[in-house]
Tab-separated table of C-alpha atoms in Angstrom:
chain	number	residue	atom	x	y	z
D	69	MET	CA	-101.947	142.440	75.239
D	70	SER	CA	-98.576	144.172	75.306
D	71	PHE	CA	-97.545	147.687	74.421
D	72	THR	CA	-94.344	148.639	72.648
D	73	CYS	CA	-91.725	151.341	73.143
D	74	GLY	CA	-88.617	152.267	71.185
D	75	ILE	CA	-85.478	153.568	72.911
D	76	VAL	CA	-83.780	156.473	71.138
D	77	GLY	CA	-80.744	158.554	72.071
D	78	LEU	CA	-77.194	159.539	71.287
D	79	PRO	CA	-74.363	156.988	71.493
D	80	ASN	CA	-73.183	156.317	75.066
D	81	ALA	CA	-76.280	157.891	76.589
D	82	GLY	CA	-77.131	154.639	78.392
D	83	LYS	CA	-79.794	153.227	76.054
D	84	SER	CA	-78.581	149.634	76.184
D	85	THR	CA	-78.080	149.837	79.951
D	86	LEU	CA	-81.705	150.949	80.326
D	87	PHE	CA	-82.767	148.167	77.946
D	88	ASN	CA	-80.921	145.602	80.074
D	89	LEU	CA	-82.405	147.046	83.257
D	90	VAL	CA	-86.000	146.945	82.025
D	91	THR	CA	-85.887	143.640	80.151
D	92	ARG	CA	-83.335	141.840	82.370
D	93	SER	CA	-81.326	141.160	79.218
D	94	SER	CA	-77.604	141.286	78.524
D	95	ALA	CA	-77.335	143.476	75.435
D	96	PRO	CA	-73.808	144.899	74.948
D	97	ALA	CA	-73.378	148.228	76.751
D	98	GLU	CA	-69.791	149.284	76.213
D	99	ASN	CA	-67.945	152.593	76.402
D	100	TYR	CA	-67.700	153.406	72.724
D	101	PRO	CA	-70.066	154.887	70.141
D	102	PHE	CA	-72.331	152.568	68.140
D	103	CYS	CA	-71.857	149.630	70.516
D	104	THR	CA	-75.364	148.614	69.451
D	105	ILE	CA	-75.372	147.708	65.765
D	106	ASP	CA	-78.275	145.314	65.337
D	107	PRO	CA	-81.462	146.447	67.123
D	108	ASN	CA	-82.068	144.734	70.465
D	109	ILE	CA	-85.612	143.532	71.131
D	110	GLY	CA	-86.783	142.464	74.574
D	111	ILE	CA	-90.034	141.649	76.339
D	112	MET	CA	-90.567	142.259	80.033
D	113	ASN	CA	-93.391	141.307	82.350
D	114	VAL	CA	-94.945	144.432	83.815
D	115	PRO	CA	-94.607	144.281	87.621
D	116	ASP	CA	-98.060	144.193	89.212
D	117	GLY	CA	-98.567	143.500	92.894
D	118	ASN	CA	-102.319	143.234	92.337
D	119	LEU	CA	-101.809	139.916	90.586
D	120	ASP	CA	-100.212	138.516	93.736
D	121	ALA	CA	-103.084	139.845	95.854
D	122	ILE	CA	-105.691	138.248	93.593
D	123	ALA	CA	-103.693	135.014	93.428
D	124	ARG	CA	-103.691	134.688	97.211
D	125	ILE	CA	-107.469	134.438	97.019
D	126	ILE	CA	-108.096	132.283	93.967
D	127	LYS	CA	-104.829	130.308	94.004
D	128	PRO	CA	-104.461	129.873	90.229
D	129	GLU	CA	-102.096	127.409	88.625
D	130	LYS	CA	-100.854	130.028	86.197
D	131	ILE	CA	-100.366	133.807	86.405
D	132	ILE	CA	-99.810	135.810	83.220
D	133	PRO	CA	-98.877	139.493	83.596
D	134	THR	CA	-99.178	142.028	80.812
D	135	THR	CA	-95.961	142.785	78.935
D	136	LEU	CA	-93.857	145.580	77.509
D	137	LYS	CA	-91.968	145.056	74.261
D	138	LEU	CA	-88.889	147.243	73.972
D	139	PHE	CA	-86.696	148.091	70.973
D	140	ASP	CA	-83.183	149.467	71.429
D	141	ILE	CA	-81.610	150.857	68.253
D	142	ALA	CA	-78.161	152.230	67.445
D	143	GLY	CA	-77.396	155.726	68.703
D	144	LEU	CA	-78.313	158.655	66.515
D	145	VAL	CA	-75.907	161.519	65.854
D	146	LYS	CA	-76.289	164.921	64.257
D	147	GLY	CA	-76.822	164.435	60.546
D	148	ALA	CA	-78.091	160.850	60.877
D	149	TYR	CA	-80.898	161.545	58.407
D	150	LYS	CA	-78.188	162.377	55.833
D	151	GLY	CA	-76.369	159.120	56.513
D	152	GLU	CA	-74.089	160.092	59.417
D	153	GLY	CA	-73.560	157.335	61.986
D	154	LEU	CA	-75.666	154.185	62.091
D	155	GLY	CA	-78.880	154.927	63.955
D	156	ASN	CA	-80.859	156.231	61.006
D	157	GLN	CA	-80.600	152.797	59.388
D	158	PHE	CA	-82.716	151.342	62.171
D	159	LEU	CA	-85.405	153.985	62.642
D	160	GLY	CA	-87.685	151.735	60.616
D	161	GLN	CA	-87.493	149.234	63.477
D	162	ILE	CA	-89.391	151.601	65.771
D	163	ARG	CA	-91.853	153.207	63.373
D	164	GLY	CA	-94.510	150.773	64.579
D	165	VAL	CA	-94.062	151.258	68.341
D	166	ASP	CA	-96.670	152.916	70.564
D	167	ALA	CA	-94.327	155.369	72.285
D	168	ILE	CA	-90.710	156.516	72.287
D	169	VAL	CA	-88.361	156.615	75.248
D	170	HIS	CA	-85.679	159.260	74.793
D	171	VAL	CA	-82.601	158.450	76.861
D	172	VAL	CA	-80.533	161.553	77.561
D	173	ARG	CA	-77.208	161.612	79.338
D	174	CYS	CA	-77.066	163.815	82.434
D	175	PHE	CA	-74.316	161.996	84.334
D	176	ARG	CA	-70.741	163.269	84.338
D	177	ASP	CA	-68.065	160.590	84.047
D	178	VAL	CA	-64.706	161.159	82.370
D	179	GLY	CA	-64.413	157.406	81.995
D	180	VAL	CA	-67.387	157.292	79.602
D	181	SER	CA	-66.823	159.109	76.324
D	182	HIS	CA	-69.356	161.534	74.888
D	183	VAL	CA	-69.814	162.049	71.166
D	184	TYR	CA	-69.702	165.790	71.811
D	185	ALA	CA	-67.400	167.849	73.992
D	186	ASP	CA	-69.603	168.233	77.056
D	187	VAL	CA	-72.709	166.914	78.797
D	188	ASP	CA	-75.665	169.010	77.651
D	189	PRO	CA	-78.987	167.113	77.696
D	190	VAL	CA	-81.012	169.983	76.193
D	191	ARG	CA	-78.689	170.162	73.192
D	192	ASP	CA	-78.843	166.378	72.874
D	193	MET	CA	-82.667	166.383	72.882
D	194	ASP	CA	-82.690	169.068	70.189
D	195	ILE	CA	-80.341	166.959	68.057
D	196	ILE	CA	-82.400	163.788	68.431
D	197	LEU	CA	-85.736	165.474	67.757
D	198	THR	CA	-84.296	167.168	64.690
D	199	GLU	CA	-83.159	163.792	63.355
D	200	LEU	CA	-86.626	162.305	63.876
D	201	VAL	CA	-88.285	165.312	62.257
D	202	MET	CA	-86.034	165.101	59.198
D	203	ALA	CA	-86.532	161.339	58.930
D	204	ASP	CA	-90.310	161.885	59.018
D	205	LEU	CA	-90.094	164.677	56.455
D	206	GLU	CA	-88.256	162.387	54.053
D	207	LEU	CA	-90.885	159.674	54.571
D	208	VAL	CA	-93.801	162.079	54.042
D	209	GLN	CA	-92.269	163.654	50.945
D	210	LYS	CA	-91.681	160.249	49.362
D	211	ARG	CA	-95.284	159.224	50.020
D	212	LEU	CA	-96.545	162.529	48.655
D	213	GLU	CA	-94.422	162.243	45.523
D	214	SER	CA	-95.696	158.708	44.960
D	215	ILE	CA	-99.321	159.859	45.250
D	216	LYS	CA	-98.798	162.798	42.899
D	217	LYS	CA	-97.120	160.549	40.353
D	218	GLY	CA	-100.034	158.119	40.583
D	219	MET	CA	-102.532	160.948	40.118
D	220	ARG	CA	-100.751	162.060	36.948
D	221	LEU	CA	-101.142	158.515	35.663
D	222	GLY	CA	-104.833	158.509	36.558
D	223	ARG	CA	-104.549	156.346	39.682
D	224	LYS	CA	-106.349	157.146	42.932
D	225	ASP	CA	-104.871	154.526	45.247
D	226	PHE	CA	-105.005	156.709	48.332
D	227	ALA	CA	-107.528	157.613	51.004
D	228	ALA	CA	-109.721	160.693	50.757
D	229	GLY	CA	-107.891	163.702	52.194
D	230	GLU	CA	-104.539	161.901	52.333
D	231	PRO	CA	-102.650	164.244	49.965
D	232	GLU	CA	-103.875	167.300	51.858
D	233	LEU	CA	-102.867	165.823	55.220
D	234	LEU	CA	-99.450	164.849	53.894
D	235	GLU	CA	-98.962	168.400	52.593
D	236	THR	CA	-99.825	169.747	56.034
D	237	LEU	CA	-97.433	167.319	57.713
D	238	ALA	CA	-94.662	168.235	55.286
D	239	GLY	CA	-95.162	171.919	56.047
D	240	THR	CA	-95.029	171.289	59.796
D	241	LEU	CA	-91.969	169.055	59.648
D	242	SER	CA	-90.090	171.403	57.320
D	243	LYS	CA	-90.261	173.986	60.115
D	244	GLY	CA	-88.519	171.552	62.460
D	245	VAL	CA	-91.660	170.901	64.529
D	246	CYS	CA	-92.694	167.484	65.820
D	247	VAL	CA	-96.183	166.451	64.738
D	248	ILE	CA	-97.232	165.712	68.321
D	249	ASP	CA	-96.335	169.278	69.334
D	250	THR	CA	-98.898	170.794	66.961
D	251	ASP	CA	-102.643	171.334	67.150
D	252	LEU	CA	-103.202	168.988	64.220
D	253	PRO	CA	-105.923	166.381	64.808
D	254	ILE	CA	-103.793	163.257	65.072
D	255	ASP	CA	-105.206	159.816	64.351
D	256	GLN	CA	-102.563	157.703	66.104
D	257	ASN	CA	-103.571	154.571	64.214
D	258	GLN	CA	-103.057	156.351	60.902
D	259	MET	CA	-99.783	157.938	62.043
D	260	LYS	CA	-98.575	154.540	63.234
D	261	ALA	CA	-99.541	152.924	59.934
D	262	TRP	CA	-97.554	155.572	58.077
D	263	GLY	CA	-94.640	155.253	60.512
D	264	ILE	CA	-94.570	158.909	61.606
D	265	LEU	CA	-92.098	158.955	64.496
D	266	THR	CA	-92.734	162.497	65.732
D	267	ALA	CA	-96.468	161.839	66.098
D	268	LYS	CA	-95.752	159.324	68.850
D	269	PRO	CA	-96.004	160.351	72.510
D	270	TYR	CA	-92.655	160.256	74.250
D	271	VAL	CA	-91.084	160.283	77.682
D	272	ILE	CA	-87.576	161.456	78.518
D	273	VAL	CA	-85.334	159.299	80.696
D	274	ALA	CA	-82.602	161.390	82.271
D	275	ASN	CA	-79.686	159.012	82.861
D	276	VAL	CA	-78.162	160.531	85.974
D	277	GLY	CA	-75.290	159.783	88.326
D	278	GLU	CA	-75.772	158.501	91.862
D	279	ASP	CA	-75.216	161.895	93.491
D	280	ASP	CA	-77.627	163.594	91.099
D	281	LEU	CA	-80.601	161.750	92.597
D	282	THR	CA	-80.064	163.273	96.026
D	283	LYS	CA	-78.112	166.454	95.322
D	284	GLY	CA	-79.515	167.293	91.913
D	285	SER	CA	-77.513	168.703	89.019
D	286	VAL	CA	-77.529	171.658	86.664
D	287	GLN	CA	-77.907	169.291	83.702
D	288	LEU	CA	-80.989	167.626	85.182
D	289	ASP	CA	-82.539	170.952	86.192
D	290	ASN	CA	-81.999	172.372	82.698
D	291	LEU	CA	-83.560	169.304	81.096
D	292	LYS	CA	-86.596	169.431	83.388
D	293	ALA	CA	-87.100	173.127	82.652
D	294	TRP	CA	-86.858	172.480	78.901
D	295	ALA	CA	-89.300	169.567	79.102
D	296	GLU	CA	-91.794	171.471	81.240
D	297	LYS	CA	-92.160	174.138	78.561
D	298	GLY	CA	-93.348	171.486	76.135
D	299	GLY	CA	-95.454	169.607	78.663
D	300	LYS	CA	-93.158	166.561	78.555
D	301	LYS	CA	-92.288	164.208	81.403
D	302	VAL	CA	-88.744	163.543	82.642
D	303	VAL	CA	-87.984	160.349	84.576
D	304	PRO	CA	-84.558	160.474	86.283
D	305	ILE	CA	-82.929	157.034	86.464
D	306	CYS	CA	-79.420	156.072	87.525
D	307	THR	CA	-79.336	153.126	85.135
D	308	ARG	CA	-75.950	151.778	86.167
D	309	PHE	CA	-76.810	151.772	89.870
D	310	GLU	CA	-80.260	150.250	89.344
D	311	LEU	CA	-78.843	147.595	87.035
D	312	GLU	CA	-76.530	146.503	89.852
D	313	ALA	CA	-79.468	146.531	92.269
D	314	SER	CA	-81.576	144.382	89.929
D	315	GLU	CA	-79.279	141.427	90.620
D	316	LEU	CA	-80.188	141.429	94.327
D	317	GLU	CA	-83.050	139.781	96.169
D	318	ASP	CA	-86.128	141.947	96.767
D	319	ASP	CA	-85.303	142.956	100.364
D	320	GLU	CA	-81.661	143.637	99.581
D	321	ARG	CA	-82.596	145.578	96.455
D	322	SER	CA	-84.975	147.842	98.373
D	323	GLU	CA	-82.311	148.510	100.977
D	324	PHE	CA	-79.688	149.124	98.291
D	325	LEU	CA	-81.881	151.622	96.431
D	326	ASP	CA	-82.961	153.295	99.650
D	327	SER	CA	-79.305	153.938	100.515
D	328	ILE	CA	-79.190	156.661	97.847
D	329	GLY	CA	-82.720	157.884	98.322
D	330	ILE	CA	-84.554	155.877	95.646
D	331	GLN	CA	-88.014	155.143	97.032
D	332	ARG	CA	-89.406	153.789	93.783
D	333	SER	CA	-87.348	152.083	91.112
D	334	GLY	CA	-86.785	153.798	87.797
D	335	THR	CA	-88.347	150.851	85.992
D	336	GLU	CA	-91.597	151.230	87.917
D	337	MET	CA	-91.662	154.992	87.314
D	338	LEU	CA	-90.990	154.543	83.603
D	339	ILE	CA	-93.738	151.946	83.134
D	340	SER	CA	-96.209	154.042	85.124
D	341	THR	CA	-95.342	157.076	83.006
D	342	CYS	CA	-95.821	155.072	79.799
D	343	TYR	CA	-99.258	153.931	80.977
D	344	ASP	CA	-100.255	157.561	81.619
D	345	LEU	CA	-98.690	158.670	78.340
D	346	LEU	CA	-100.641	156.102	76.329
D	347	ASP	CA	-103.866	156.365	78.378
D	348	LEU	CA	-103.765	152.698	79.316
D	349	ILE	CA	-105.592	150.805	82.037
D	350	THR	CA	-105.235	147.275	83.399
D	351	PHE	CA	-107.979	144.725	83.936
D	352	TYR	CA	-107.844	141.153	85.265
D	353	THR	CA	-109.478	137.888	84.233
D	354	PRO	CA	-109.551	135.120	86.895
D	355	VAL	CA	-110.869	132.320	84.688
D	356	GLY	CA	-110.376	128.628	85.407
D	357	GLN	CA	-106.869	128.003	86.666
D	358	THR	CA	-105.364	131.034	84.948
D	359	LEU	CA	-105.137	134.578	86.280
D	360	ARG	CA	-104.195	137.146	83.671
D	361	ALA	CA	-103.602	140.892	83.463
D	362	TRP	CA	-104.508	142.777	80.298
D	363	THR	CA	-103.749	146.243	78.969
D	364	LEU	CA	-106.573	148.242	77.418
D	365	LYS	CA	-106.878	151.792	76.127
D	366	LYS	CA	-108.661	154.058	78.608
D	367	GLY	CA	-112.292	154.315	77.553
D	368	GLY	CA	-112.270	150.779	76.201
D	369	THR	CA	-115.453	148.723	76.518
D	370	ALA	CA	-116.188	145.240	77.806
D	371	TYR	CA	-116.691	144.185	74.189
D	372	GLU	CA	-113.236	145.491	73.219
D	373	ALA	CA	-111.745	143.737	76.234
D	374	ALA	CA	-113.351	140.500	75.066
D	375	GLY	CA	-111.634	140.938	71.710
D	376	LEU	CA	-108.253	141.119	73.414
D	377	ILE	CA	-108.926	137.817	75.134
D	378	HIS	CA	-110.161	135.952	72.047
D	379	THR	CA	-112.152	136.784	68.932
D	380	ASP	CA	-114.527	133.871	69.638
D	381	ILE	CA	-115.314	135.370	73.054
D	382	GLN	CA	-115.947	138.757	71.461
D	383	ASN	CA	-118.153	137.308	68.721
D	384	GLY	CA	-120.200	135.306	71.219
D	385	PHE	CA	-120.364	138.054	73.864
D	386	ILE	CA	-123.485	137.864	76.076
D	387	LYS	CA	-122.643	139.867	79.191
D	388	ALA	CA	-119.805	140.723	81.556
D	389	ASP	CA	-119.541	140.429	85.331
D	390	VAL	CA	-117.475	143.371	86.538
D	391	ILE	CA	-116.016	143.778	90.032
D	392	SER	CA	-113.751	146.553	91.231
D	393	LEU	CA	-110.411	145.268	92.483
D	394	ASP	CA	-111.026	146.718	95.951
D	395	ASP	CA	-114.350	144.898	96.246
D	396	PHE	CA	-112.832	141.673	94.934
D	397	LEU	CA	-110.031	141.770	97.500
D	398	SER	CA	-112.091	142.968	100.450
D	399	ARG	CA	-114.818	140.368	99.869
D	400	GLY	CA	-112.491	137.445	99.288
D	401	GLY	CA	-113.210	136.976	95.605
D	402	ILE	CA	-116.147	136.651	93.241
D	403	HIS	CA	-118.483	134.709	95.522
D	404	GLY	CA	-118.086	137.139	98.410
D	405	ALA	CA	-118.580	140.114	96.096
D	406	ARG	CA	-121.714	138.520	94.633
D	407	ASP	CA	-123.151	137.866	98.105
D	408	ALA	CA	-122.589	141.522	98.947
D	409	GLY	CA	-124.252	142.664	95.731
D	410	LEU	CA	-121.061	144.228	94.434
D	411	ILE	CA	-120.923	142.591	91.023
D	412	LEU	CA	-122.110	144.634	88.070
D	413	THR	CA	-123.680	142.725	85.187
D	414	GLU	CA	-123.022	144.806	82.098
D	415	GLY	CA	-123.381	144.721	78.319
D	416	ARG	CA	-120.839	145.224	75.596
D	417	GLU	CA	-120.869	149.045	75.814
D	418	PHE	CA	-119.767	149.169	79.453
D	419	VAL	CA	-116.565	151.233	79.813
D	420	LEU	CA	-114.047	149.407	81.946
D	421	ARG	CA	-112.363	151.116	84.865
D	422	ASP	CA	-108.746	150.741	85.791
D	423	LYS	CA	-108.127	147.581	87.852
D	424	ASP	CA	-111.525	146.010	87.183
D	425	VAL	CA	-111.839	142.227	87.526
D	426	LEU	CA	-113.755	140.850	84.573
D	427	VAL	CA	-115.620	137.629	83.829
D	428	ILE	CA	-117.188	137.452	80.364
D	429	HIS	CA	-120.074	135.171	79.497
D	430	PHE	CA	-120.313	134.145	75.867
D	431	ARG	CA	-122.021	131.676	73.569
């Protein structure tokens, strides 16, 4: 199973550079507005050292990590919802993603143009969120108008309570408030089906300069203070520097990043933040000659995990052998864990823990 994120930001904020860094792609990232015209789509394998540790024990022929699917759309500008710029044309491309990554420029570089006069990440976030709010408002109003028209014609092709919820959403959005920043009971599956952008959880990537990581900057401090008030997470990444480092071998890359005080790569921090944001866990299936990592919503059951693997396995579910990763590694695999009495035999309602190793028995 993969999860999906959409990258949003102003032109020249570093969106395509981040996309290239995370997906190891080569999307154009030039110094002019609207360099990205057609949406870029990339898939990356989520780095997971636990797979290597498990593989050293079971020696599989094939290792399949879980993945992240990333969408990079054209930069938004103020007034995009009214047709300014290009980005609003492509918001539909990310209405189905699980989370949004806001890329905000904090670095100062006279060689890279800015669509506005100065570098002000708080202003930029306000602009972007306003554009998403207005895009959502337009979507909600159109849906509401369609329902009302159908009702006048005697049709009832809508779910119970849908008109009332849409009215509530319209009222919230018309005040310039993101849906996720309200106390409304949000059904993420329903919001995703409707394509409500501001109902999606989001993380802010502060694209900083090299010196900002060690010395800090007023722009980064202001952005962090703004985000903290709303309970949002900021991940500082020097995308240009880390993109250069990504071309190096592992040892050289670690040394290169360490030279400016980066102990953990921005990519790792971003993925970890997205997992927390979406309440995701990872579990592993060492079956036959294939070792695979899977992503599951926190609170997910063994039966739901079986459905991710294959519907036939879910339909024929009998029981699941569950081993914690620590026990699996310390006991040298399944047989050692079984000899030590560390394997749990559970039914379909068992709630998986993060990093569990799972073997499902089915008819």
